[in-house]
Short mmCIF file of C-alpha atoms in Angstrom, two decimals:
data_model
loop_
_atom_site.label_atom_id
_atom_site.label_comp_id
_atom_site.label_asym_id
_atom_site.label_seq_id
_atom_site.Cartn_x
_atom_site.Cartn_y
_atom_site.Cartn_z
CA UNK A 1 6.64 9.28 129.43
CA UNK A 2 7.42 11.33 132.74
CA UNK A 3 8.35 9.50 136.01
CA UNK A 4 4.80 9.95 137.22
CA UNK A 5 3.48 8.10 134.88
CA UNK A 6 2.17 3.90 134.24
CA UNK A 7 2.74 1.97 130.96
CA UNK A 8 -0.85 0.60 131.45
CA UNK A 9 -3.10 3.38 132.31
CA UNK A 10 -6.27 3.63 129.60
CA UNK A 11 -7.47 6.30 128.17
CA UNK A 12 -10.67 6.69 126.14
CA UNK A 13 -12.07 9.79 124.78
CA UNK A 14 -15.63 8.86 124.02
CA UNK A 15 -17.96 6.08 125.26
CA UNK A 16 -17.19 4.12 121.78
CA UNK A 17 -13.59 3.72 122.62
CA UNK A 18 -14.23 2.80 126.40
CA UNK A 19 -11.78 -0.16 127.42
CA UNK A 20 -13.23 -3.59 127.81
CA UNK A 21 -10.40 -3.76 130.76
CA UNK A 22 -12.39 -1.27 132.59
CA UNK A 23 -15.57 -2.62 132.92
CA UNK A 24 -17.34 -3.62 135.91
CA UNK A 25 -14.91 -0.88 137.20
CA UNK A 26 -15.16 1.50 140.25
CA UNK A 27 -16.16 4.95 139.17
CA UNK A 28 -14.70 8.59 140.22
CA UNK A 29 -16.81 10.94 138.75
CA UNK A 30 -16.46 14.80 138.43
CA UNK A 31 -14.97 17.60 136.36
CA UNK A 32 -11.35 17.03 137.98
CA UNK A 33 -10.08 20.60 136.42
CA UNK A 34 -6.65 20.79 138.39
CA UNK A 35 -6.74 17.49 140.18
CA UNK A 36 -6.89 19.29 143.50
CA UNK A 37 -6.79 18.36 146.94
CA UNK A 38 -10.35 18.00 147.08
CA UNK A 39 -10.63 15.78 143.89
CA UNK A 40 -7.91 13.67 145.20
CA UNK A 41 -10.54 12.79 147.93
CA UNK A 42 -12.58 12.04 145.42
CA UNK A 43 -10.49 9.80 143.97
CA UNK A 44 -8.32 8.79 147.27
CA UNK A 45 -12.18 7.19 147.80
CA UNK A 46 -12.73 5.14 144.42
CA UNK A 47 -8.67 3.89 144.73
CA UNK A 48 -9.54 2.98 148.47
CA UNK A 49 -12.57 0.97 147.22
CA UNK A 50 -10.81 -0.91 144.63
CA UNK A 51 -8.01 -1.81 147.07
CA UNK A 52 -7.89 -5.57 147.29
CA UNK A 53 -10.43 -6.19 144.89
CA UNK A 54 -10.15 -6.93 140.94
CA UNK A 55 -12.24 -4.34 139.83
CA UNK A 56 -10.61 -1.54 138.44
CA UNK A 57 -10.88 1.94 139.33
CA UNK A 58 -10.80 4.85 136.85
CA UNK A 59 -12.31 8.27 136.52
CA UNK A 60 -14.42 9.73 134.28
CA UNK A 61 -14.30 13.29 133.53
CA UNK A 62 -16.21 15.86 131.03
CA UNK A 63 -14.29 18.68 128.43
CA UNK A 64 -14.57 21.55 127.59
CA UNK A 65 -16.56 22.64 130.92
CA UNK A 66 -20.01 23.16 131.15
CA UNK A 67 -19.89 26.98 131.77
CA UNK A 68 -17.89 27.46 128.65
CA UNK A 69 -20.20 25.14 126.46
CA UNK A 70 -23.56 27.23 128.34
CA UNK A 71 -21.26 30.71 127.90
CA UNK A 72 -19.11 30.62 125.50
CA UNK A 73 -17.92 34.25 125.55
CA UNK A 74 -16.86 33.42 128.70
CA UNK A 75 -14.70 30.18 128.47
CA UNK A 76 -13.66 28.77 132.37
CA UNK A 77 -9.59 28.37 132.32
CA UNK A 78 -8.55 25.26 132.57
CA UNK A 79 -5.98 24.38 135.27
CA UNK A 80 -4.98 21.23 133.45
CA UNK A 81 -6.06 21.27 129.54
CA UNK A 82 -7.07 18.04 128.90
CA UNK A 83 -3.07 16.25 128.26
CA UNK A 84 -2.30 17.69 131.99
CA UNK A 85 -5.40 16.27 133.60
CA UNK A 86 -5.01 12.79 132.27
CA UNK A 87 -1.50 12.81 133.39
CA UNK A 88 -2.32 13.55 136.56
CA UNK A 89 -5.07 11.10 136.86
CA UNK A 90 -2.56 8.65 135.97
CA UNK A 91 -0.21 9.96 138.41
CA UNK A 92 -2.83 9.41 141.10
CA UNK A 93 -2.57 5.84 140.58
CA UNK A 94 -5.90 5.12 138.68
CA UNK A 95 -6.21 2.05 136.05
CA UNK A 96 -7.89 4.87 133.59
CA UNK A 97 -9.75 7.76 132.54
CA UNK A 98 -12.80 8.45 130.32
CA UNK A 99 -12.74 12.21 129.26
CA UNK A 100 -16.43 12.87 127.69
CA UNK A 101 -17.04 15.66 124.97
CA UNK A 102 -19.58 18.17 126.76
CA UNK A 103 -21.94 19.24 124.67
CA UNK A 104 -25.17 21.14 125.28
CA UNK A 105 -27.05 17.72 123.69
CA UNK A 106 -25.03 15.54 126.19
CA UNK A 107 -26.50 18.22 129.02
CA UNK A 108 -29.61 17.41 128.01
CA UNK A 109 -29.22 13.38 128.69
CA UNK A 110 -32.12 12.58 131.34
CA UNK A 111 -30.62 11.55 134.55
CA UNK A 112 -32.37 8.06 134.23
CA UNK A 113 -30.91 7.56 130.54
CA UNK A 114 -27.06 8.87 131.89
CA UNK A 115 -27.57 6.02 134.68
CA UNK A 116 -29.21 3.67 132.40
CA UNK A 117 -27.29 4.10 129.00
CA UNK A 118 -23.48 5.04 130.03
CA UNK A 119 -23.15 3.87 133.89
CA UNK A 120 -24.97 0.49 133.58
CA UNK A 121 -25.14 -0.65 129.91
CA UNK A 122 -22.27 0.98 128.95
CA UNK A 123 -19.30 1.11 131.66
CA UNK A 124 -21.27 -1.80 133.99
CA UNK A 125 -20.01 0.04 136.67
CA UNK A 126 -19.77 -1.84 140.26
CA UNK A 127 -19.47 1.36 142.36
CA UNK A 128 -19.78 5.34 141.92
CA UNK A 129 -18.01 8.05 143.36
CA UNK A 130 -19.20 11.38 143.49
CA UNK A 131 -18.50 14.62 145.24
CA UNK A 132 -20.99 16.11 147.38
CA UNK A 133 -21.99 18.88 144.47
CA UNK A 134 -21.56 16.45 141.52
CA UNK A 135 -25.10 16.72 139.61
CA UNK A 136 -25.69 15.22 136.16
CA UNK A 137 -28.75 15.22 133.95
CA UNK A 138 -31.22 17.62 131.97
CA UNK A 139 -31.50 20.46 134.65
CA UNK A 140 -29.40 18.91 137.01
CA UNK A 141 -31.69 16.32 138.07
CA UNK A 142 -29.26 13.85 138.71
CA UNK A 143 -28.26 14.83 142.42
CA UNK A 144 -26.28 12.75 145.15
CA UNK A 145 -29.17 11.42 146.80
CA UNK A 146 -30.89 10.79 143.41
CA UNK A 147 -27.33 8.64 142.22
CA UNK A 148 -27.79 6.73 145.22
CA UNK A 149 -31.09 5.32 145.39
CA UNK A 150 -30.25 4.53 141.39
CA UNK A 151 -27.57 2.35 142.54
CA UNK A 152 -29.86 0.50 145.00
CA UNK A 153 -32.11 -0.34 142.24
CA UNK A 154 -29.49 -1.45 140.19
CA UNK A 155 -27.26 -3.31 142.21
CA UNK A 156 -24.32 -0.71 141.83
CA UNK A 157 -22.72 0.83 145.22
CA UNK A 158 -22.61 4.70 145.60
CA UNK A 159 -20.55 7.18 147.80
CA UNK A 160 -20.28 10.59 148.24
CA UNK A 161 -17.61 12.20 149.33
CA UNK A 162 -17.69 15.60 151.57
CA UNK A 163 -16.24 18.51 151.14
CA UNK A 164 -12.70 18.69 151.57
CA UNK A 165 -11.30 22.05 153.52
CA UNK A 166 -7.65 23.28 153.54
CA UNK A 167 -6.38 24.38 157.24
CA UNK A 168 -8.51 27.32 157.51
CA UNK A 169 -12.05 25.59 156.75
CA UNK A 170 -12.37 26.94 153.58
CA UNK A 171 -13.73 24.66 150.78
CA UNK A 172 -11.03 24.07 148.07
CA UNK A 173 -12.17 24.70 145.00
CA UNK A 174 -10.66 24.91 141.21
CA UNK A 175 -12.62 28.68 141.08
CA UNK A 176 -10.54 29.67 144.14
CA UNK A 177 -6.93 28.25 142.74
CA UNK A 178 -7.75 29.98 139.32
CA UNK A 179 -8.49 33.23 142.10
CA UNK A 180 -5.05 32.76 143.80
CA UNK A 181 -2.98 32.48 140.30
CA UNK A 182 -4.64 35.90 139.25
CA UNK A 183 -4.03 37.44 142.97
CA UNK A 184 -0.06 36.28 142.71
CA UNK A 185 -0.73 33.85 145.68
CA UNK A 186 1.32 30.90 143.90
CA UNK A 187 1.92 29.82 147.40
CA UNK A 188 -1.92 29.44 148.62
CA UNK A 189 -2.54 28.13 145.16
CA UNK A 190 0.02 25.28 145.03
CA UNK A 191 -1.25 24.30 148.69
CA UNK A 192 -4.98 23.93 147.84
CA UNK A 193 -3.66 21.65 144.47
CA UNK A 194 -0.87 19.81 146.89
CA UNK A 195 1.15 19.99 144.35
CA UNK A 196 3.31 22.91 142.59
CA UNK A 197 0.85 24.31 139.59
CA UNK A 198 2.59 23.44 135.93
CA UNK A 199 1.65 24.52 132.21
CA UNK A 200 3.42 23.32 128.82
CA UNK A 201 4.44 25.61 126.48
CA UNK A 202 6.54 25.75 123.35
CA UNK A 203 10.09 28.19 123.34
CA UNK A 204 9.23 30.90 120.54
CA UNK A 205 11.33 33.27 119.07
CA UNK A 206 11.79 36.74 120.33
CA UNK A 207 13.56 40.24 120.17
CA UNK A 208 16.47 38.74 121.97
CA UNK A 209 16.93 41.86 123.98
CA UNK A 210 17.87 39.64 126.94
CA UNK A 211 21.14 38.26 125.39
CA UNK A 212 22.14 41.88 125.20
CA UNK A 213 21.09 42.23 129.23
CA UNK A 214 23.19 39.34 130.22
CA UNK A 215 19.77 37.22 130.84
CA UNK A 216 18.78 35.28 127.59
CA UNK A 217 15.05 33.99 128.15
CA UNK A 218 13.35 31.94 126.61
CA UNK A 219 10.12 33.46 125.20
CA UNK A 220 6.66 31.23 125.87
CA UNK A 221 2.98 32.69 124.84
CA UNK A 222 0.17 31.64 127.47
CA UNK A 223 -3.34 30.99 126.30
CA UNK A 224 -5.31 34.34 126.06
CA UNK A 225 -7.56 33.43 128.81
CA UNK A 226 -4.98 32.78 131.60
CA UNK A 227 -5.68 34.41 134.91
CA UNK A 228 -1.87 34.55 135.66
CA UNK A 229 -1.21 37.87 137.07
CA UNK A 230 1.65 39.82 135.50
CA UNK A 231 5.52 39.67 137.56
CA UNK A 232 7.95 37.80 138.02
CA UNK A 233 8.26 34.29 139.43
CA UNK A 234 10.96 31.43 140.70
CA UNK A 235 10.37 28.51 138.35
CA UNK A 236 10.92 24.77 138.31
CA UNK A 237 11.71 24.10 134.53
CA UNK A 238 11.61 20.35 132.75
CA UNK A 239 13.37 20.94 129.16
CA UNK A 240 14.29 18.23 126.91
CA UNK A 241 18.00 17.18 128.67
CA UNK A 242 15.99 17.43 132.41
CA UNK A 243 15.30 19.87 135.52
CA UNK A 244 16.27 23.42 135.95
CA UNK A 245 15.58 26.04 138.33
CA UNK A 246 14.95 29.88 137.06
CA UNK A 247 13.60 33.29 137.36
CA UNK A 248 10.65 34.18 134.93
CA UNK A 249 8.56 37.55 133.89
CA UNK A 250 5.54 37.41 132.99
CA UNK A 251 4.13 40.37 131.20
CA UNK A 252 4.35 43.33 128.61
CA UNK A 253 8.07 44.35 129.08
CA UNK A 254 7.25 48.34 130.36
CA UNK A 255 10.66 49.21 130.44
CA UNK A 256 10.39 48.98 126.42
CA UNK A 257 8.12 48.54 124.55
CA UNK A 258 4.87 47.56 126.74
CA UNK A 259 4.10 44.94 123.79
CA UNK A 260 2.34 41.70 123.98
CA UNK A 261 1.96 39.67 126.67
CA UNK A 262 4.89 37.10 127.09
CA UNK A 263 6.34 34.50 129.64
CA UNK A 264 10.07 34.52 129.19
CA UNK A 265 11.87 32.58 131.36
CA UNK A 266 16.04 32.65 132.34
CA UNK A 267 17.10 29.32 133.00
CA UNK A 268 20.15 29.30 136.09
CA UNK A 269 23.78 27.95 134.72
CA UNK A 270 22.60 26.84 131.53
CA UNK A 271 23.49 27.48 128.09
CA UNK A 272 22.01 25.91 124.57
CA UNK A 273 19.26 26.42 122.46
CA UNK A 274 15.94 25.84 123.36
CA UNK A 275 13.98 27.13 120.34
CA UNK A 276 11.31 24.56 119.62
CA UNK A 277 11.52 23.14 122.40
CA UNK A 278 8.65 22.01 124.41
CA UNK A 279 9.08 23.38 128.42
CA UNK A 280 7.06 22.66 131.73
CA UNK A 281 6.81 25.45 133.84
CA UNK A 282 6.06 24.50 137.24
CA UNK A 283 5.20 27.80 139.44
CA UNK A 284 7.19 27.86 142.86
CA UNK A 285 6.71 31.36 143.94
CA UNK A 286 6.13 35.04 142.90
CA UNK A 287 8.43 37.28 143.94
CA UNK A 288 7.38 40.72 142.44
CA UNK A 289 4.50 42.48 140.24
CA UNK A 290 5.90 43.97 137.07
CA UNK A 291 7.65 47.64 137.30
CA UNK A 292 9.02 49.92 134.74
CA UNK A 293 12.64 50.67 135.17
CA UNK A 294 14.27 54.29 134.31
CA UNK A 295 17.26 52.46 132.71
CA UNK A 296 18.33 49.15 131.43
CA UNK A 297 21.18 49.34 134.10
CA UNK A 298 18.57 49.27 136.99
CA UNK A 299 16.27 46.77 135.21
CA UNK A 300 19.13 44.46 135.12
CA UNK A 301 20.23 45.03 138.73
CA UNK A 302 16.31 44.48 139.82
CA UNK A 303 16.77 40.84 137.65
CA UNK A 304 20.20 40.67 139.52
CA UNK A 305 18.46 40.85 143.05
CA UNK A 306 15.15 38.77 141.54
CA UNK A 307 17.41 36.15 140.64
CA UNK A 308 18.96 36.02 143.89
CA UNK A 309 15.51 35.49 145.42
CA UNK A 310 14.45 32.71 143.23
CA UNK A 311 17.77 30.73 143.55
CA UNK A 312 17.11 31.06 148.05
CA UNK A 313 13.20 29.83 146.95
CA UNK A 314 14.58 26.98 145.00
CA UNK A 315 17.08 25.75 147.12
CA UNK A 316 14.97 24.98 149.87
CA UNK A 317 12.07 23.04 147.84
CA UNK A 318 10.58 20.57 149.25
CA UNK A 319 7.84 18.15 148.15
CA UNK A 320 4.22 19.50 148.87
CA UNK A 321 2.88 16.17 148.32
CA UNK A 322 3.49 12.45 146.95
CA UNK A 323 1.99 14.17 143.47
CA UNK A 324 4.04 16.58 143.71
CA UNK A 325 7.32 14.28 144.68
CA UNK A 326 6.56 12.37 141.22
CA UNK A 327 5.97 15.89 139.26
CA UNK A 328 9.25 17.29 139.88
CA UNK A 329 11.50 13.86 140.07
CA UNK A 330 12.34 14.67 143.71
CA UNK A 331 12.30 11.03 144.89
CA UNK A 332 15.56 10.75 142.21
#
């Protein structure tokens, strides 16, 4: 269990399994992919709520997402996979999360019977929290205004929360993080999350060319569908025996053999195997799209001078947020 994380969050995973602990609870409810700023206002609202009270306050949250399950050949990445976004929820400081299967039958739920059946007779809410956009039901019936007057008629409270804009009054939005990790703009991207954007991955083998460069990686496949753009990158790394920083390229390797796509990662003043092991990458900055190199001798003194870069990035990190504090163990 990371730092960021309590002993005595709940999880559930259908309504079945929903905690008797929770019940009577306050409510966040929305999609939560990335557990961005604007989420956080979300939930910042629901915690705020519960403050001084004894109801609890957890969130309840819907996978895969509905585009995927309504267009399948085109599946939405997920910022946090479902593992990433519970952690984070818990990280956030709720009691608990409720992470529904979407299905196109569960779409189909009338907004009276997703009120009736799962807020009321199910979770016996004492208070919702919404977003603004946040619509539920058969054909979206469900809207704000429609969740409120349902919660004067049956004695639950209701608020929505507005839209939360980053610095230059643009709405912040998982669409436009997934936008900035494909444009190389880790930097706009971490700021709309508040916190410094992480994935898990398992250390594979690989052709070991690196050893032979002086810069042993370790190799890490991304899902198919990321929208990481190919370069090279200034890393935060969490391996088994704790934090280190590195320099990481993402991409097909053109001075080679223009393969596969891979995320191989160098890890600064460190030596040991890793194979097996199971990393977090958190993104700090990207440095450089991917070139090919005429030689090994000037790919290596590119990596020399990329290095460089990503040590300067690294050793003036600083916290984006209180998340992001308890991500990377920077209060220790």
């Amino acid at each position: 269990m990371s730092p960021s994380q309590s002993a005595s969050f709940l999880y559930a995973e259908n309504l079945d399994a929903f905690p008797e602990e929770l019940k009577g609870g306050i409510v966040a409810i929305g999609n939560f992919d990335g557990v961005h700023r604007g989420h956080r206002a979300v939930l910042g609202a629901a915690l705020g709520l519960g403050h001084g009270t004894h109801h609890p306050v957890f969130a309840m949250s819907f996978e895969p997402h509905p585009r995927t399950v309504f267009n399948p050949s085109k599946p939405v990445y997920r910022l946090t996979p479902p593992p990433l976004k519970v952690e984070m929820l818990n990280a956030c400081g709720l009691d608990g999360a409720l992470i529904l299967p979407f299905t196109r039958e569960f779409a189909g739920i009338e907004a009276n019977a997703f009120v009736q059946d799962i807020l009321i007779d199910t979770l016996g809410i004492s208070h919702a929290v919404t977003g603004y956009d946040f619509h539920f039901g058969r054909a979206r019936q469900g809207t704000p205004d429609y969740l409120r007057m349902a919660g004067a008629e049956n004695g639950f409270g209701v608020t929505i929360v507005q839209r939360e804009e980053d610095e230059g009054a643009e709405v912040i939005s998982s669409t436009r993080i997934r936008d900035c990790l494909a444009q190389g703009d880790v930097a706009q991207a971490n700021a709309l999350l508040g916190y410094r954007w992480y994935f898990d991955a398992t250390v594979e083998h690989g052709d070991k060319r690196g050893r032979d460069l002086g810069y042993p990686t370790a190799n890490l496949h991304l899902s198919g569908d990321s929208p990481l753009l190919q370069g090279i990158y200034a890393v935060k790394v969490r391996t088994e025996n704790g934090w280190h920083d590195g320099v990481a390229s993402y991409g097909r390797r053109p001075t080679f053999d223009d393969g596969a796509v891979v995320f191989e990662v160098f890890l600064f003043d460190f030596s040991g195997d890793l194979y097996g092991q199971a990393l977090r990458i958190h993104l700090v900055s990207y440095l450089r799209g991917e070139d090919k190199f005429d030689s090994a001798e000037a790919l290596v003194a590119q990596m020399d001078r990329d290095s460089a870069e990503a040590r300067a990035a690294l050793q003036s990190l600083q916290p984006l947020s209180e998340i992001d504090m308890k991500l990377l163990d920077l209060a220790t």
